[in-house]
Amino acid sequence: MEIPLPPAEELALIDRELFQLDARRHYLLGRREWLLRGQVPFVWGGGVQPARPGRPDGAAEASAPSAQNVLLVLGAVLLAVAALAFTLVSWGSLGIAGRGAVLAAVTAAALGTPAALLRRGLRSTAEAVAAVGLLLTVLDAYALYAVGMPEVDGLAYAAGTAAVLAALWAGYGLALARLRTPLPAALLTAQLPLPLAALAAGAAGLDLGWALLVTAALDAGLALRRPGRLTPWAAVAGSVLGGAALLTGLAESAAAGSAGMALGSSALLAAAAALGVAVAWGAARAGAVFAAAGALAAVAAVGGPLTRELRPSWAAVVYLVLALALFGALRVPALPGAVRRGLAWAGAGVAALEAVSALAWVAALLAGGARVLAQVWSATTPPPADDSGAGAAPVVALLLTAAAAWWLARMLPGRTEPGVAAVALGWAGLFSAPVVLGLPAGAVLAAQLAVVLAAGALALRSASIGAGPGIAAGACALAGAVSVSVAALDGRLATFAVLGILGAAWAAAAAYRPAPAWARAGAAVLAVGYAALLAVALGALLERPVAWWALLVLAVPAAVAALGPRLGSARVPAEAAAGGAGLLAVALATGDVPVLALVLALAGVVCAGAAVRSERRAAAGWPAGVLFLAATWVRLAASGVTVPEAYTLPVTAAALAVGFARRRRDPEARSWTAYGPGLAATLLPSTLAVWGDPHWLRPLLLGIAALAVTLAGARRRLQAPLVLGGAALAAVALHELTPYVVQVVDALPRWLPPALAGLLLLAVGATYEKRLRDARRLREAIGRLK
């Protein structure tokens, strides 16, 4: 009875066995490589074999395959060059009989030698000689034309010669079946007779297209009926000629001036479509590609005559309808899977092309609404109009494509792309429809506002329609809201109505609990943003200076801070948006320094009010202190104060006293909390004032004070005094040394600073790890301070 090993022991055993197998494999590979280097003869196509008795090693093809192939290719190329030189240069030195005899003898020898070489097993050499023989037959045909039939049309002779050579090469390849070159060469040569004959007969356009298509059909029949070595060659040749015929038909259809003139090209396109679908039906590979090409040809064949008398925009709609009909192939189980996929791909491609062109038209049309920004609240800017003459065609195209995409989304429940396309295209069509219909400005605004609200409501239902379509609906709602908001700036009433409706809608969406988290967060941000825009509009309506608008905008972050926890899951995005509104208020107030100081102080009050709650103390406490400090500095600058210490030192003294009392009650309190605000209140503005003070007294006093603070921090092991005092001391020292440094730098040669910088970099690089370790120790030492 076999007892299984424990898992750990069994794993170790497996690892040892695998290691031994790898070692044995590496040994055998090394031994094989040593043998192939010349110890054992290598026979082409037969692997490693011992040398035959009685036969010298050099008599067989004993070279490595790569070297042998290189030699054979070079030999064939040299023979071909010699044959060309003989035919083109030395031909005139022989008589007619001599010329014929030489070419016939050389060609016969070149074509007959491969049979003997194959019997001796020299297949690669036979391939090279056979290739030379095929080239000689081409030269024979050229010589026959140049000497015996110079009056014959060159294209006609080339067509006949191509047909004869293709037949001869095919027979030669069938006779010597082991050769790989003749049959593909015959197949490729067989592509030329019909197109060359058409050109010789003066054919152009459709006639040439038919010649190409017939040749492609013959290739397709060969590839489908006799799978084998020629199948890839026939498939490639047929694809190239079929594509050329398709392009010819499309070009002729586009150039047709009437429906009757387009019938000929439609017949060619219809034949190409039938060929593509037939190939897709029987092809084992790439069937969907041929089916898609055939479907595109069918759409062009039917649409060509139908669209000759229509405007380009409505002609595009006709093509779109024909392409959308191809989606019905998905519901036909009798069709092979590749054919169904190809037809659907073709329909999707045409629909996507038409949808993109329609979206570009809609974007250009709606961009005209930005003209309102040139004259806000003028009530004179008309709604954007369509000047391209496209009419309602792009809207119809968008709605049709949206309906088809929605149908596909229902047919393919696992894919989100059709649903996303349906939402985006449907929104674009509905949003641009009022403009296309030429409705009055108020009606256009109301209709577009309704479309925006509908898109927003659809985004809230992402759980039922899918995440992808829901996100697409949210993006459409945002884009539409921006467009409607810009258009509403034409009139005061429209501005307040649109901003108020959209702001209320976003606030309601943020409070809608069944909505996904991303939708509620986005709605909260938009609600705060629209509230700030309403405040700006109200400030403009009151005709106050722009700086005073900031006070109205500050009401928005104050309201968000007051609501606090009642915002639920939308609290964080709402507070982030409120921070953006606060920055907007500061930006608006920058034109009036006293008002800016007031705005900074009120913003500090808002942050301090938010910091009252324990969960926001860390996030809002520091901003509140920074804002209060900035408000103080701005106020001092606005009052023309040149000695800020007279105002900051009392604050510093009081703050340090409060911090000292807190440290006595709570020895674990951080020095940044206890002493940081008080020290920063004086050190920072005084440091800034030093750089604009040409006298020596302030730098001296500030340097002494900074030194004392630094020493106190080092002695008490307190981080805030050490860092703030050291930074201020370094700034003062740099200020005092700057003039001398400038003088020294001016006196130095120009090459010396770069040289010193290079040496410094080399030294730092050489001791990089030690410097990094020292910096880490310094950071850890500072971090251990309180």
Short mmCIF file of N, CA and C in Angstrom, two decimals, residues 73-183:
data_model
loop_
_atom_site.label_atom_id
_atom_site.label_comp_id
_atom_site.label_asym_id
_atom_site.label_seq_id
_atom_site.Cartn_x
_atom_site.Cartn_y
_atom_site.Cartn_z
N VAL A 73 20.69 30.77 -52.79
CA VAL A 73 20.05 32.01 -53.23
C VAL A 73 21.02 32.88 -54.01
N LEU A 74 22.26 32.99 -53.50
CA LEU A 74 23.26 33.78 -54.23
C LEU A 74 23.53 33.20 -55.60
N GLY A 75 23.62 31.87 -55.71
CA GLY A 75 23.84 31.25 -57.00
C GLY A 75 22.72 31.50 -57.98
N ALA A 76 21.49 31.40 -57.50
CA ALA A 76 20.35 31.65 -58.37
C ALA A 76 20.32 33.10 -58.83
N VAL A 77 20.64 34.02 -57.93
CA VAL A 77 20.65 35.43 -58.31
C VAL A 77 21.72 35.71 -59.36
N LEU A 78 22.89 35.12 -59.18
CA LEU A 78 23.96 35.33 -60.15
C LEU A 78 23.59 34.77 -61.52
N LEU A 79 22.97 33.60 -61.56
CA LEU A 79 22.54 33.04 -62.84
C LEU A 79 21.48 33.92 -63.49
N ALA A 80 20.57 34.45 -62.69
CA ALA A 80 19.54 35.32 -63.25
C ALA A 80 20.15 36.59 -63.83
N VAL A 81 21.13 37.16 -63.12
CA VAL A 81 21.80 38.36 -63.64
C VAL A 81 22.54 38.05 -64.94
N ALA A 82 23.20 36.88 -64.98
CA ALA A 82 23.90 36.51 -66.21
C ALA A 82 22.93 36.34 -67.37
N ALA A 83 21.78 35.73 -67.11
CA ALA A 83 20.81 35.54 -68.18
C ALA A 83 20.29 36.88 -68.68
N LEU A 84 20.01 37.79 -67.76
CA LEU A 84 19.53 39.12 -68.18
C LEU A 84 20.61 39.84 -68.99
N ALA A 85 21.84 39.76 -68.53
CA ALA A 85 22.91 40.44 -69.26
C ALA A 85 23.07 39.85 -70.66
N PHE A 86 22.95 38.54 -70.77
CA PHE A 86 23.07 37.92 -72.09
C PHE A 86 21.94 38.36 -73.01
N THR A 87 20.73 38.38 -72.46
CA THR A 87 19.58 38.70 -73.31
C THR A 87 19.59 40.17 -73.73
N LEU A 88 19.95 41.05 -72.82
CA LEU A 88 19.83 42.48 -73.11
C LEU A 88 21.08 43.08 -73.74
N VAL A 89 22.24 42.48 -73.48
CA VAL A 89 23.49 43.07 -73.95
C VAL A 89 24.12 42.29 -75.09
N SER A 90 24.28 40.98 -74.91
CA SER A 90 25.01 40.17 -75.88
C SER A 90 24.13 39.55 -76.94
N TRP A 91 22.85 39.87 -76.94
CA TRP A 91 21.93 39.26 -77.89
C TRP A 91 22.28 39.60 -79.33
N GLY A 92 22.69 40.82 -79.55
CA GLY A 92 22.91 41.24 -80.94
C GLY A 92 24.13 40.63 -81.60
N SER A 93 25.02 39.97 -80.88
CA SER A 93 26.23 39.39 -81.46
C SER A 93 25.99 38.03 -82.09
N LEU A 94 24.79 37.46 -81.95
CA LEU A 94 24.48 36.16 -82.53
C LEU A 94 23.41 36.32 -83.60
N GLY A 95 23.38 35.35 -84.49
CA GLY A 95 22.33 35.36 -85.48
C GLY A 95 21.02 34.83 -84.91
N ILE A 96 20.00 34.80 -85.78
CA ILE A 96 18.69 34.36 -85.30
C ILE A 96 18.74 32.91 -84.87
N ALA A 97 19.39 32.07 -85.69
CA ALA A 97 19.47 30.65 -85.34
C ALA A 97 20.28 30.45 -84.06
N GLY A 98 21.38 31.19 -83.94
CA GLY A 98 22.21 31.06 -82.74
C GLY A 98 21.47 31.51 -81.48
N ARG A 99 20.74 32.60 -81.63
CA ARG A 99 20.00 33.08 -80.46
C ARG A 99 18.98 32.06 -79.99
N GLY A 100 18.20 31.56 -80.92
CA GLY A 100 17.18 30.58 -80.55
C GLY A 100 17.79 29.32 -79.96
N ALA A 101 18.91 28.88 -80.59
CA ALA A 101 19.52 27.65 -80.08
C ALA A 101 20.06 27.84 -78.67
N VAL A 102 20.71 28.98 -78.40
CA VAL A 102 21.27 29.22 -77.07
C VAL A 102 20.18 29.28 -76.02
N LEU A 103 19.15 30.08 -76.28
CA LEU A 103 18.09 30.23 -75.28
C LEU A 103 17.35 28.92 -75.07
N ALA A 104 17.07 28.21 -76.16
CA ALA A 104 16.36 26.94 -76.01
C ALA A 104 17.18 25.94 -75.22
N ALA A 105 18.49 25.87 -75.52
CA ALA A 105 19.33 24.91 -74.82
C ALA A 105 19.45 25.25 -73.33
N VAL A 106 19.68 26.52 -73.06
CA VAL A 106 19.84 26.92 -71.66
C VAL A 106 18.53 26.72 -70.90
N THR A 107 17.41 27.07 -71.51
CA THR A 107 16.12 26.91 -70.82
C THR A 107 15.81 25.45 -70.59
N ALA A 108 16.05 24.61 -71.61
CA ALA A 108 15.79 23.19 -71.44
C ALA A 108 16.67 22.59 -70.35
N ALA A 109 17.92 23.01 -70.31
CA ALA A 109 18.81 22.49 -69.28
C ALA A 109 18.37 22.93 -67.89
N ALA A 110 17.97 24.20 -67.77
CA ALA A 110 17.55 24.71 -66.46
C ALA A 110 16.28 24.04 -65.98
N LEU A 111 15.35 23.75 -66.91
CA LEU A 111 14.09 23.11 -66.49
C LEU A 111 14.24 21.61 -66.31
N GLY A 112 15.20 20.99 -66.98
CA GLY A 112 15.36 19.55 -66.85
C GLY A 112 16.25 19.12 -65.71
N THR A 113 17.19 19.96 -65.33
CA THR A 113 18.11 19.60 -64.26
C THR A 113 17.42 19.32 -62.92
N PRO A 114 16.38 20.08 -62.50
CA PRO A 114 15.77 19.80 -61.19
C PRO A 114 15.26 18.38 -61.04
N ALA A 115 14.82 17.72 -62.13
CA ALA A 115 14.35 16.33 -61.99
C ALA A 115 15.48 15.42 -61.52
N ALA A 116 16.67 15.58 -62.11
CA ALA A 116 17.81 14.77 -61.67
C ALA A 116 18.23 15.11 -60.25
N LEU A 117 18.20 16.38 -59.91
CA LEU A 117 18.58 16.78 -58.55
C LEU A 117 17.61 16.23 -57.51
N LEU A 118 16.32 16.18 -57.85
CA LEU A 118 15.34 15.63 -56.92
C LEU A 118 15.56 14.15 -56.69
N ARG A 119 15.96 13.42 -57.75
CA ARG A 119 16.20 11.99 -57.59
C ARG A 119 17.38 11.72 -56.66
N ARG A 120 18.31 12.66 -56.59
CA ARG A 120 19.46 12.49 -55.71
C ARG A 120 19.22 13.11 -54.33
N GLY A 121 18.02 13.63 -54.09
CA GLY A 121 17.70 14.19 -52.78
C GLY A 121 18.14 15.62 -52.56
N LEU A 122 18.59 16.29 -53.62
CA LEU A 122 19.05 17.68 -53.48
C LEU A 122 17.89 18.63 -53.80
N ARG A 123 16.96 18.71 -52.88
CA ARG A 123 15.73 19.46 -53.15
C ARG A 123 15.99 20.97 -53.20
N SER A 124 16.77 21.51 -52.27
CA SER A 124 17.00 22.96 -52.26
C SER A 124 17.70 23.41 -53.52
N THR A 125 18.69 22.62 -53.97
CA THR A 125 19.38 22.97 -55.21
C THR A 125 18.43 22.90 -56.40
N ALA A 126 17.54 21.93 -56.39
CA ALA A 126 16.56 21.82 -57.47
C ALA A 126 15.64 23.04 -57.48
N GLU A 127 15.25 23.51 -56.31
CA GLU A 127 14.39 24.70 -56.25
C GLU A 127 15.10 25.91 -56.87
N ALA A 128 16.38 26.09 -56.55
CA ALA A 128 17.11 27.24 -57.08
C ALA A 128 17.23 27.16 -58.59
N VAL A 129 17.58 25.97 -59.13
CA VAL A 129 17.74 25.82 -60.59
C VAL A 129 16.39 25.98 -61.29
N ALA A 130 15.32 25.48 -60.69
CA ALA A 130 13.99 25.62 -61.29
C ALA A 130 13.58 27.08 -61.37
N ALA A 131 13.92 27.85 -60.33
CA ALA A 131 13.59 29.27 -60.37
C ALA A 131 14.31 29.96 -61.51
N VAL A 132 15.58 29.58 -61.75
CA VAL A 132 16.31 30.15 -62.90
C VAL A 132 15.64 29.74 -64.21
N GLY A 133 15.17 28.50 -64.29
CA GLY A 133 14.50 28.05 -65.51
C GLY A 133 13.22 28.82 -65.77
N LEU A 134 12.44 29.12 -64.73
CA LEU A 134 11.22 29.91 -64.92
C LEU A 134 11.55 31.30 -65.42
N LEU A 135 12.60 31.90 -64.87
CA LEU A 135 12.99 33.22 -65.35
C LEU A 135 13.42 33.17 -66.82
N LEU A 136 14.09 32.09 -67.22
CA LEU A 136 14.52 31.98 -68.61
C LEU A 136 13.33 31.88 -69.56
N THR A 137 12.23 31.26 -69.12
CA THR A 137 11.05 31.22 -70.00
C THR A 137 10.50 32.61 -70.24
N VAL A 138 10.57 33.47 -69.21
CA VAL A 138 10.14 34.87 -69.41
C VAL A 138 11.05 35.55 -70.41
N LEU A 139 12.35 35.31 -70.30
CA LEU A 139 13.28 35.91 -71.25
C LEU A 139 13.06 35.37 -72.66
N ASP A 140 12.71 34.08 -72.78
CA ASP A 140 12.39 33.52 -74.10
C ASP A 140 11.21 34.25 -74.71
N ALA A 141 10.17 34.49 -73.88
CA ALA A 141 8.99 35.19 -74.41
C ALA A 141 9.35 36.60 -74.85
N TYR A 142 10.19 37.28 -74.07
CA TYR A 142 10.60 38.64 -74.46
C TYR A 142 11.42 38.61 -75.76
N ALA A 143 12.32 37.64 -75.87
CA ALA A 143 13.13 37.56 -77.09
C ALA A 143 12.26 37.27 -78.31
N LEU A 144 11.28 36.40 -78.15
CA LEU A 144 10.38 36.10 -79.26
C LEU A 144 9.62 37.33 -79.70
N TYR A 145 9.18 38.14 -78.76
CA TYR A 145 8.45 39.36 -79.11
C TYR A 145 9.39 40.38 -79.77
N ALA A 146 10.61 40.53 -79.23
CA ALA A 146 11.52 41.55 -79.77
C ALA A 146 11.99 41.22 -81.18
N VAL A 147 12.10 39.92 -81.52
CA VAL A 147 12.65 39.55 -82.82
C VAL A 147 11.56 39.19 -83.83
N GLY A 148 10.59 38.39 -83.37
CA GLY A 148 9.65 37.85 -84.33
C GLY A 148 8.34 38.61 -84.46
N MET A 149 7.90 39.33 -83.42
CA MET A 149 6.58 39.99 -83.47
C MET A 149 6.65 41.41 -82.91
N PRO A 150 7.53 42.25 -83.43
CA PRO A 150 7.62 43.61 -82.87
C PRO A 150 6.39 44.46 -83.18
N GLU A 151 5.59 44.08 -84.21
CA GLU A 151 4.44 44.90 -84.56
C GLU A 151 3.21 44.59 -83.72
N VAL A 152 3.24 43.54 -82.93
CA VAL A 152 2.09 43.16 -82.10
C VAL A 152 1.99 44.12 -80.92
N ASP A 153 0.75 44.44 -80.51
CA ASP A 153 0.54 45.32 -79.36
C ASP A 153 1.17 44.71 -78.11
N GLY A 154 1.90 45.53 -77.39
CA GLY A 154 2.63 45.03 -76.23
C GLY A 154 1.73 44.49 -75.13
N LEU A 155 0.61 45.18 -74.82
CA LEU A 155 -0.29 44.72 -73.77
C LEU A 155 -0.96 43.41 -74.15
N ALA A 156 -1.39 43.33 -75.43
CA ALA A 156 -2.03 42.09 -75.88
C ALA A 156 -1.06 40.93 -75.82
N TYR A 157 0.19 41.15 -76.29
CA TYR A 157 1.19 40.08 -76.24
C TYR A 157 1.49 39.68 -74.79
N ALA A 158 1.55 40.69 -73.88
CA ALA A 158 1.81 40.38 -72.48
C ALA A 158 0.68 39.55 -71.88
N ALA A 159 -0.58 39.87 -72.25
CA ALA A 159 -1.71 39.09 -71.74
C ALA A 159 -1.63 37.65 -72.22
N GLY A 160 -1.41 37.45 -73.53
CA GLY A 160 -1.30 36.09 -74.04
C GLY A 160 -0.11 35.34 -73.46
N THR A 161 1.03 36.03 -73.36
CA THR A 161 2.22 35.39 -72.80
C THR A 161 1.99 34.98 -71.35
N ALA A 162 1.32 35.84 -70.57
CA ALA A 162 1.05 35.50 -69.17
C ALA A 162 0.19 34.26 -69.07
N ALA A 163 -0.83 34.15 -69.96
CA ALA A 163 -1.68 32.96 -69.93
C ALA A 163 -0.89 31.70 -70.28
N VAL A 164 -0.06 31.79 -71.33
CA VAL A 164 0.73 30.62 -71.75
C VAL A 164 1.73 30.23 -70.67
N LEU A 165 2.43 31.21 -70.11
CA LEU A 165 3.41 30.90 -69.08
C LEU A 165 2.74 30.31 -67.84
N ALA A 166 1.57 30.84 -67.46
CA ALA A 166 0.88 30.28 -66.31
C ALA A 166 0.53 28.83 -66.53
N ALA A 167 0.05 28.49 -67.76
CA ALA A 167 -0.28 27.09 -68.05
C ALA A 167 0.97 26.22 -68.04
N LEU A 168 2.05 26.69 -68.70
CA LEU A 168 3.28 25.90 -68.74
C LEU A 168 3.86 25.69 -67.34
N TRP A 169 3.89 26.73 -66.52
CA TRP A 169 4.45 26.60 -65.17
C TRP A 169 3.58 25.69 -64.31
N ALA A 170 2.25 25.77 -64.52
CA ALA A 170 1.38 24.87 -63.75
C ALA A 170 1.64 23.42 -64.12
N GLY A 171 1.76 23.13 -65.43
CA GLY A 171 2.08 21.76 -65.84
C GLY A 171 3.42 21.31 -65.30
N TYR A 172 4.40 22.19 -65.37
CA TYR A 172 5.74 21.86 -64.85
C TYR A 172 5.69 21.57 -63.35
N GLY A 173 4.92 22.39 -62.62
CA GLY A 173 4.81 22.16 -61.18
C GLY A 173 4.09 20.88 -60.85
N LEU A 174 3.07 20.52 -61.66
CA LEU A 174 2.37 19.24 -61.41
C LEU A 174 3.26 18.05 -61.75
N ALA A 175 4.10 18.22 -62.76
CA ALA A 175 5.00 17.12 -63.13
C ALA A 175 6.06 16.89 -62.06
N LEU A 176 6.61 17.97 -61.54
CA LEU A 176 7.59 17.87 -60.46
C LEU A 176 6.93 18.37 -59.18
N ALA A 177 6.09 17.52 -58.60
CA ALA A 177 5.25 17.95 -57.48
C ALA A 177 6.05 18.31 -56.25
N ARG A 178 7.31 17.83 -56.15
CA ARG A 178 8.10 18.12 -54.95
C ARG A 178 8.65 19.54 -54.96
N LEU A 179 8.61 20.21 -56.10
CA LEU A 179 9.07 21.60 -56.17
C LEU A 179 7.97 22.54 -55.64
N ARG A 180 8.37 23.54 -54.87
CA ARG A 180 7.40 24.45 -54.27
C ARG A 180 7.22 25.75 -55.05
N THR A 181 8.11 26.06 -55.94
CA THR A 181 8.07 27.37 -56.61
C THR A 181 7.15 27.43 -57.82
N PRO A 182 7.11 26.45 -58.71
CA PRO A 182 6.38 26.64 -59.98
C PRO A 182 4.89 26.91 -59.82
N LEU A 183 4.19 26.16 -58.95
CA LEU A 183 2.74 26.35 -58.85
C LEU A 183 2.37 27.73 -58.31
#
